[in-house]
Short mmCIF file of C-alpha atoms in Angstrom, two decimals:
data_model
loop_
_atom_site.label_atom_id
_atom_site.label_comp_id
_atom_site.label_asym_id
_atom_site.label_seq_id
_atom_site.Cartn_x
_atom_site.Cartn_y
_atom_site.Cartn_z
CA UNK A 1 29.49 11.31 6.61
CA UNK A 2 27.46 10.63 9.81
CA UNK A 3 24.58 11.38 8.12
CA UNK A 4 25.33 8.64 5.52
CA UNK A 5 26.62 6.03 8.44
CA UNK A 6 23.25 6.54 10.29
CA UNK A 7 21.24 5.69 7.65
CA UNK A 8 23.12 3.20 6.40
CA UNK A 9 23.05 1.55 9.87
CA UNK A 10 18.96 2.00 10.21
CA UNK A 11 18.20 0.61 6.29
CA UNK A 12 21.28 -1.19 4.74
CA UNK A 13 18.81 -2.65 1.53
CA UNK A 14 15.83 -0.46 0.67
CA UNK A 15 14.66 2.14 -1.56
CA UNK A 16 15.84 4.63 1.33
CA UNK A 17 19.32 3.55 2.63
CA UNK A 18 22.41 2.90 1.20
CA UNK A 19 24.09 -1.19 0.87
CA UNK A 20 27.63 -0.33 1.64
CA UNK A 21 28.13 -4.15 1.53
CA UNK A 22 32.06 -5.61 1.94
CA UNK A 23 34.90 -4.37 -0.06
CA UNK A 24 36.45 -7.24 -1.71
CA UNK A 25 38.30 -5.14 -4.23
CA UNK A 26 40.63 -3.90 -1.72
CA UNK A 27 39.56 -0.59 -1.65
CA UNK A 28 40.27 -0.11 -5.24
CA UNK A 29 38.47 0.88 -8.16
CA UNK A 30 37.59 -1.56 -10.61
CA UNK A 31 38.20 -1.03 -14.13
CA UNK A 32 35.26 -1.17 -16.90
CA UNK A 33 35.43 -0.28 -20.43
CA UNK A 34 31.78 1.23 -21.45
CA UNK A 35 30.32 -0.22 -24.64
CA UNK A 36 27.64 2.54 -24.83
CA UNK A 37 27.22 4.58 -22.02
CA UNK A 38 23.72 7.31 -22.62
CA UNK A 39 23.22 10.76 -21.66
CA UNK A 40 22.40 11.95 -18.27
CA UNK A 41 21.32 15.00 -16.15
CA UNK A 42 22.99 15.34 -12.85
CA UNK A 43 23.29 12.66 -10.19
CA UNK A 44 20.59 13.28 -7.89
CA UNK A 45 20.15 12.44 -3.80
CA UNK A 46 16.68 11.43 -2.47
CA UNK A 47 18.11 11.80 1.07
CA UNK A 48 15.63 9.26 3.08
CA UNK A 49 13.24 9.75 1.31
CA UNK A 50 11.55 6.73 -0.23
CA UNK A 51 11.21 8.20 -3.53
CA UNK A 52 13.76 6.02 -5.59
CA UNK A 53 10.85 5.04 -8.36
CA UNK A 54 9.95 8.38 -8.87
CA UNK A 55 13.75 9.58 -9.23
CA UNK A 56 14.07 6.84 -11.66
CA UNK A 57 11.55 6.88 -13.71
CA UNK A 58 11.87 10.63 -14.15
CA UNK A 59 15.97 9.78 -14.86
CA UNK A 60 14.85 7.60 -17.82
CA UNK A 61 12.62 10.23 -19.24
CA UNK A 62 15.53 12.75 -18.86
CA UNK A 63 18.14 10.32 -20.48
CA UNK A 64 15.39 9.70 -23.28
CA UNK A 65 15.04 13.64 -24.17
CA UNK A 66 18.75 14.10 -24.11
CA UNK A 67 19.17 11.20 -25.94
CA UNK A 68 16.84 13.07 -28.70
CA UNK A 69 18.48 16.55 -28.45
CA UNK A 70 16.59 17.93 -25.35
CA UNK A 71 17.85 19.09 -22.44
CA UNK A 72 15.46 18.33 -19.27
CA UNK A 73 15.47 18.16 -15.51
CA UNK A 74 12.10 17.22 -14.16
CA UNK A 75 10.95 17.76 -10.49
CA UNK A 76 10.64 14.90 -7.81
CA UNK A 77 8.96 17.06 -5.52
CA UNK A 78 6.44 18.48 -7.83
CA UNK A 79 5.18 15.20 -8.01
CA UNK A 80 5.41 13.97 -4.49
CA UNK A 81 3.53 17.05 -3.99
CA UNK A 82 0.55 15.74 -5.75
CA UNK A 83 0.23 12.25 -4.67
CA UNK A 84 0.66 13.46 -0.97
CA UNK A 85 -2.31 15.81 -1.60
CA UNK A 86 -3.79 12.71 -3.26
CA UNK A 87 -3.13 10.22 -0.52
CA UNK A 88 -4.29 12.42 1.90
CA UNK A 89 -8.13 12.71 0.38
CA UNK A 90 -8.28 8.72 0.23
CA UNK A 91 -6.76 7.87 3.85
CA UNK A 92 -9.32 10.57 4.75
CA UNK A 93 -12.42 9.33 2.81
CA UNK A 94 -11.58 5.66 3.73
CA UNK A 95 -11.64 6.48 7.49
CA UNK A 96 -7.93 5.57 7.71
CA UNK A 97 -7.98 2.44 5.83
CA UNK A 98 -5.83 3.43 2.91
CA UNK A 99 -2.50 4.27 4.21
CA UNK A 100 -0.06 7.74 3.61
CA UNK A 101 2.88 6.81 1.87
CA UNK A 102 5.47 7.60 -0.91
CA UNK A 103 6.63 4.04 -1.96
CA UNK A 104 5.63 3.14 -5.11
CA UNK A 105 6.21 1.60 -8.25
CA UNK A 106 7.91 2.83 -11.59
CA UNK A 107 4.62 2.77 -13.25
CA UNK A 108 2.67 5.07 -10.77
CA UNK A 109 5.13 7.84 -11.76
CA UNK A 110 4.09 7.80 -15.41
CA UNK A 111 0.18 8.18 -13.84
CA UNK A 112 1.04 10.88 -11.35
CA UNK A 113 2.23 12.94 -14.48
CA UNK A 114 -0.32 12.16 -17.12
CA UNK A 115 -2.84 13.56 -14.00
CA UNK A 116 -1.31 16.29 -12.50
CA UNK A 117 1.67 17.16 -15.09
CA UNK A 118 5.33 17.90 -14.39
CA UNK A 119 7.44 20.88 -13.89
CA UNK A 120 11.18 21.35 -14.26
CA UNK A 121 13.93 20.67 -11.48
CA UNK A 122 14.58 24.48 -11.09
CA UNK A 123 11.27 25.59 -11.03
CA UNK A 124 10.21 23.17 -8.06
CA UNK A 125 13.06 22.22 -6.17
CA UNK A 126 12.75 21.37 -2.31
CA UNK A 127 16.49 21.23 -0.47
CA UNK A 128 16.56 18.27 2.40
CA UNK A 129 13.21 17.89 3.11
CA UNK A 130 11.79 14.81 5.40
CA UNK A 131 9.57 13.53 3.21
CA UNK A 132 8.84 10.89 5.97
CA UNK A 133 7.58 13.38 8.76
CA UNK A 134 5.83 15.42 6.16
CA UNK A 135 3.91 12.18 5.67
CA UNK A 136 3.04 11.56 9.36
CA UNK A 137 2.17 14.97 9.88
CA UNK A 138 -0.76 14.87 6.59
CA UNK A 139 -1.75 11.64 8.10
CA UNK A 140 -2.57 13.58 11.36
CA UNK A 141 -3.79 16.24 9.90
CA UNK A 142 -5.90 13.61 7.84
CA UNK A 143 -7.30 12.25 11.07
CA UNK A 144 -8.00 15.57 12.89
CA UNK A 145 -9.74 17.41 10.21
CA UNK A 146 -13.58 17.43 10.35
CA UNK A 147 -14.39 17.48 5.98
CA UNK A 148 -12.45 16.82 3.32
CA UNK A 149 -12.32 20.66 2.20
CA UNK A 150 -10.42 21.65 5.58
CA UNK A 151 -8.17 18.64 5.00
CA UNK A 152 -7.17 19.99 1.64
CA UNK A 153 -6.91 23.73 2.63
CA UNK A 154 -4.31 22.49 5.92
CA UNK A 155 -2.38 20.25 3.03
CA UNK A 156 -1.80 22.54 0.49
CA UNK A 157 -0.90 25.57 3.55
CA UNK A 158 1.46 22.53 4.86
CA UNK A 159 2.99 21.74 1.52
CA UNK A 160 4.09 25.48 0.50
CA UNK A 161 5.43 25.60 4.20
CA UNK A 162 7.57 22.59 4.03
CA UNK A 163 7.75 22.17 0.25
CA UNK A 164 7.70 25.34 -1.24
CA UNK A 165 4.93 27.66 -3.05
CA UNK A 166 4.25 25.93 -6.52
CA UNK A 167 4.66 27.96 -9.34
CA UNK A 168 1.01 27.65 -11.63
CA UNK A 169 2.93 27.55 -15.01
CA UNK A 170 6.20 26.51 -16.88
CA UNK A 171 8.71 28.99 -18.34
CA UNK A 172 10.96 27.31 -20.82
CA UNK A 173 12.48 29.05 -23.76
CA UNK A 174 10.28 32.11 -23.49
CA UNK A 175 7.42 30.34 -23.95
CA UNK A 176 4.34 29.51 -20.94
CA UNK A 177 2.87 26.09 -20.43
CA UNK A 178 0.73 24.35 -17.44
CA UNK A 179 2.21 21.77 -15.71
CA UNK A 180 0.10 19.40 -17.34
CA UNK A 181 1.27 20.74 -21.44
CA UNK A 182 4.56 20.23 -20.11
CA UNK A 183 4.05 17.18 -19.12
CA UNK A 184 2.81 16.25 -22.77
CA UNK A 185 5.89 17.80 -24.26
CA UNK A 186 7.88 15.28 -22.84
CA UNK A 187 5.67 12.00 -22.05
CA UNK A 188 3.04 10.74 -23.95
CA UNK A 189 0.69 8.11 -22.79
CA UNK A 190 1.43 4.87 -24.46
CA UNK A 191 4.97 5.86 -24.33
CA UNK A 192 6.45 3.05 -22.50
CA UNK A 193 5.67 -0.55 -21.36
CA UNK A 194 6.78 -2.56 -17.57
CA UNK A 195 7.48 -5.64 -18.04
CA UNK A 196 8.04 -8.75 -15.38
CA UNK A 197 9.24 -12.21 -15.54
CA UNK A 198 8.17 -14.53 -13.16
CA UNK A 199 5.86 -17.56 -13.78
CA UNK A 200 2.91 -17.87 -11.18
CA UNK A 201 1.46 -15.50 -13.62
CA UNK A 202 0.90 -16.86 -17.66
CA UNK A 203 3.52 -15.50 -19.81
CA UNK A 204 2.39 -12.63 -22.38
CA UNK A 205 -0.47 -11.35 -20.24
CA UNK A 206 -0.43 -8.41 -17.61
CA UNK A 207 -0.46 -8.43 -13.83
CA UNK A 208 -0.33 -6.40 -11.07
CA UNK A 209 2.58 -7.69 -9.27
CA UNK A 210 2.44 -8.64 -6.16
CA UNK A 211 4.77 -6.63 -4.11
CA UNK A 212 4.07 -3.60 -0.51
CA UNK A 213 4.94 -0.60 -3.64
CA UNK A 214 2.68 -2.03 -6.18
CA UNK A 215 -0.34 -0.96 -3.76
CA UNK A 216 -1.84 1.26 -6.47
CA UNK A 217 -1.72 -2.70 -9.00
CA UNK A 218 0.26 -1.08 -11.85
CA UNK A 219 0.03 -3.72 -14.44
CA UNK A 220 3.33 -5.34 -15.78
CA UNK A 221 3.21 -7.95 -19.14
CA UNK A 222 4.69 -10.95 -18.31
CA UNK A 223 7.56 -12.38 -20.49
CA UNK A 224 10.39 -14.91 -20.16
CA UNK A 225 13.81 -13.97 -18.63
CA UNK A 226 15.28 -14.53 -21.98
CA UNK A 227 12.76 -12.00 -23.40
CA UNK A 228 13.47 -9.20 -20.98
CA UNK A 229 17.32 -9.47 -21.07
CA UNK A 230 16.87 -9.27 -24.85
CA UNK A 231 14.79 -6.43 -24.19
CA UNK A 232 16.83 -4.66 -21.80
CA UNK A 233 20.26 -5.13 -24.22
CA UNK A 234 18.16 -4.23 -27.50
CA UNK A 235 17.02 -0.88 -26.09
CA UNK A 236 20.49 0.54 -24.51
CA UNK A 237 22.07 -0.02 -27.88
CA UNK A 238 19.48 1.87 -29.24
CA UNK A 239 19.98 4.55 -27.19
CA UNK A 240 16.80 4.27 -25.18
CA UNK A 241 17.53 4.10 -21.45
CA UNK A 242 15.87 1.39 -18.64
CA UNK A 243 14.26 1.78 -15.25
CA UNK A 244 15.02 -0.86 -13.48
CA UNK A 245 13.43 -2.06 -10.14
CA UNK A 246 14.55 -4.98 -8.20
CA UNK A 247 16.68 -6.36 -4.94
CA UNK A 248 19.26 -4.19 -4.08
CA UNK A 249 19.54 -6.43 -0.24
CA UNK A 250 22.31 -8.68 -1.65
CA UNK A 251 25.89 -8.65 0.29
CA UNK A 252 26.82 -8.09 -3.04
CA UNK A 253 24.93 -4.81 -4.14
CA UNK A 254 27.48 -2.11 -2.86
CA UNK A 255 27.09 1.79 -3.21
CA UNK A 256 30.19 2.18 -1.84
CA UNK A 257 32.31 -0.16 -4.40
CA UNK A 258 29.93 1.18 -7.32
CA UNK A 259 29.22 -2.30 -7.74
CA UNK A 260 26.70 -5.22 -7.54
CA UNK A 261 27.12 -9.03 -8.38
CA UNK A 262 26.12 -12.20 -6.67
CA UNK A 263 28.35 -14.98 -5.34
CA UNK A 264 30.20 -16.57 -8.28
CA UNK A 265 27.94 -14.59 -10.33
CA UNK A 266 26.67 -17.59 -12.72
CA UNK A 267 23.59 -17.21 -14.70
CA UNK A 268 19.88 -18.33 -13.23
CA UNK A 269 17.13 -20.25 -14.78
CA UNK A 270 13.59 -18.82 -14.38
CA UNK A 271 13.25 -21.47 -11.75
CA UNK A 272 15.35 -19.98 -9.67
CA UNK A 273 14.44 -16.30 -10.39
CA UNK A 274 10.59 -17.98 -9.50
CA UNK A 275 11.89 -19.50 -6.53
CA UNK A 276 13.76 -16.30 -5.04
CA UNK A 277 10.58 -14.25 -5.62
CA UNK A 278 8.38 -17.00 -3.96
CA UNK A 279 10.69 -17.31 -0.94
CA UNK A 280 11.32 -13.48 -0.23
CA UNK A 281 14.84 -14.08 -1.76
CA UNK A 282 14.17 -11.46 -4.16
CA UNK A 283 12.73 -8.49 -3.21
CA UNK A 284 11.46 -5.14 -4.75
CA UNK A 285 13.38 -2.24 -2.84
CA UNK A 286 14.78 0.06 -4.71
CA UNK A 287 14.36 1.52 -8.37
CA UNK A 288 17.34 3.05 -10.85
CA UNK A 289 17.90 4.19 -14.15
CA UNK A 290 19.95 1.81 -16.59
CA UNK A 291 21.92 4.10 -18.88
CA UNK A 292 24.85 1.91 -20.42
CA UNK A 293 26.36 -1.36 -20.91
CA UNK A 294 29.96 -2.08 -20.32
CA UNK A 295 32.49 -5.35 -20.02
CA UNK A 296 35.32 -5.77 -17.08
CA UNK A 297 39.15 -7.05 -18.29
CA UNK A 298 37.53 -10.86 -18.41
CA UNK A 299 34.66 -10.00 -20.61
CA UNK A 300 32.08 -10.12 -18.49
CA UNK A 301 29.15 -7.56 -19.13
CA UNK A 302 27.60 -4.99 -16.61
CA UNK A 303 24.57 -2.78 -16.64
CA UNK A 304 25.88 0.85 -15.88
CA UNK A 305 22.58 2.11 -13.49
CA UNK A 306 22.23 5.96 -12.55
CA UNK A 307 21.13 5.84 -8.99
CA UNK A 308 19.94 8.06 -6.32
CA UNK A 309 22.01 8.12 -3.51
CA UNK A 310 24.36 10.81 -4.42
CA UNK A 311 27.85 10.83 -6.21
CA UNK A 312 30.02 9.54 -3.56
CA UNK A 313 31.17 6.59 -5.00
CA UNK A 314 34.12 5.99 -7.47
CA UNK A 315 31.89 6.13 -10.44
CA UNK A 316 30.30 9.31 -9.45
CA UNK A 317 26.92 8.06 -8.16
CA UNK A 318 26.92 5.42 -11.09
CA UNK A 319 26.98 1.79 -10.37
CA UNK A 320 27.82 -1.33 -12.73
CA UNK A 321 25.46 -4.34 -12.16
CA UNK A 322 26.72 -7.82 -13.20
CA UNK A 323 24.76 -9.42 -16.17
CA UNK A 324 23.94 -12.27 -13.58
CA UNK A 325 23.05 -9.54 -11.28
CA UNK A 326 20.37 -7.84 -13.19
CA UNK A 327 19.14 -11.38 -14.65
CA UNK A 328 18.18 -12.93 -10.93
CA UNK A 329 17.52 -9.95 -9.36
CA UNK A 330 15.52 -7.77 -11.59
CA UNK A 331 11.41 -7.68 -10.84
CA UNK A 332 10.54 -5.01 -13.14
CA UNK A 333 11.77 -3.07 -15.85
CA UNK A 334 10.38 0.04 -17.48
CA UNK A 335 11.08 0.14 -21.43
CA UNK A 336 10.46 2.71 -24.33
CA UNK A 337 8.20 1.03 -26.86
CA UNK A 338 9.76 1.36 -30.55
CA UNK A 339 7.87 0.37 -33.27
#
């Protein structure tokens, strides 16, 4: 619990903290009756760690494969692995210029594992690591090393240290694959789309959107509001899940509660989504997975979103964003293309 209070105190809205917000519910659990709620593997913690993309993205390829019939539990840490290892050569070759960091964007996940493949959660599975002073310590290492092949042989000695030896293959149903062929057996380039809404950029084009995670200028097609709630609604009822990235720094985004909604929670015009974004309103901090759709006793529909923080809340590490919520606040989404 002081663990939780601590970090809460240092980061109340980002990717690496919890919003505990008020509790206006009196301390009681609010009641939702799930119109379609998807498959899931395990609620997972990224500690401090500002991993939520990568957690989330890999969620919604879980939920997809279970979803078909297939169980899988896919490795954060394999990947953070590999784009610490990859970070490291370019703040090295660049003389310090590009920076060491594991922010990042929903997109950049679906790269790391077309590149470098994935492995399974059991098979690569670091326990409370500080994925932040890992960082500072390649970035040292980065600046004290003399060529780039002593950089990489002080990484990779760090990495099994802190992160653990990496298995070379995949053993899954007594049969042996590289990371990379599992990777294919459960993500396929093409796969999915991102997709934005804001209108300094023209509408049914792509963009690299202009936010600190989007470093690496993931392109995201532009569409109306309308478009992407459509979008959003359309593909839970098909049984295709959602990651979602947007602003979690709202008084009324609440871990605790389970729960996030904005103040008298009344629908925004793209005006006012544009405006937000333009004024640091609305922010991109923190990445989930949108598995469900549900309605409260008045009607009103949520957005049931796996997060990362654990399953100390009443829905079990779940949370149910408001329809006005997810409508103002969302920057990105992440969606299976169905043809």
């Amino acid at each position: 619990m002081r663990f939780l209070i601590i970090i809460a105190a240092f980061l109340l809205a980002s990717c690496t903290g919890f919003n505990i917000g008020r509790n206006t519910d009196g301390g009681k659990k609010r009641q939702f009756t799930n119109e379609t709620l998807l498959g899931y593997t395990p609620v997972k913690h990224q500690g401090s760690s500002p991993l939520c993309w990568a957690y989330a993205m890999l969620a919604t390829i879980e939920t997809e494969h279970i979803q078909m019939g297939d169980s899988v539990n896919l490795s954060v840490d394999y990947v953070a692995r590999h784009l610490l290892a990859e970070q490291a050569r370019q703040h090295f070759l660049s003389g310090g210029y590009d920076r060491i960091t594991l922010r990042g964007t929903a997109p950049l996940l679906l790269r790391l594992i077309s590149e470098y493949g994935v492995m399974p959660y059991d098979s690569y599975n670091a326990q409370s690591l500080n994925y932040k002073a890992l960082a500072r310590r390649l970035q040292t290492m980065s600046e004290t090393s003399h060529d780039l092949s002593q950089l990489s042989t002080r990484a990779q000695r760090l990495f099994d240290e802190r992160i653990g030896y990496m298995p070379k293959n995949v053993y899954m149903l007594g049969a042996e694959y590289t990371p990379q062929q599992f990777a294919h057996s459960v993500y396929m380039l093409g796969e999915y789309t991102a997709l934005t809404s804001f209108t300094h950029h023209p509408f049914d084009q792509a963009f690299a959107i202009e936010v600190p995670d989007n470093y690496s200028d993931e392109l995201f097609y532009n569409v109306p509001i309308d478009v992407m709630m459509r979008r959003i609604e359309m593909s839970l009822r098909a049984g295709h899940p959602v990651c979602w990235e947007g602003d979690v720094s709202e008084p009324g985004f609440s871990f605790e509660r389970g729960i996030a909604e904005l103040p008298n929670d009344i629908p925004c015009t793209q005006l006012q989504r544009q405006k937000a974004f333009e004024t640091r309103r609305t922010t991109d901090d923190h990445c989930m997975c949108l598995i469900g759709i549900a309605h409260d006793n008045k009607g009103r529909r949520y957005y049931i979103a796996k997060n990362s923080y654990g399953t100390k809340n009443p829905y079990g590490g779940l949370m149910y964003l408001s329809e006005n919520y997810v409508r103002m606040k969302t920057v990105a989404v992440v969606v299976k293309n169905v043809h």
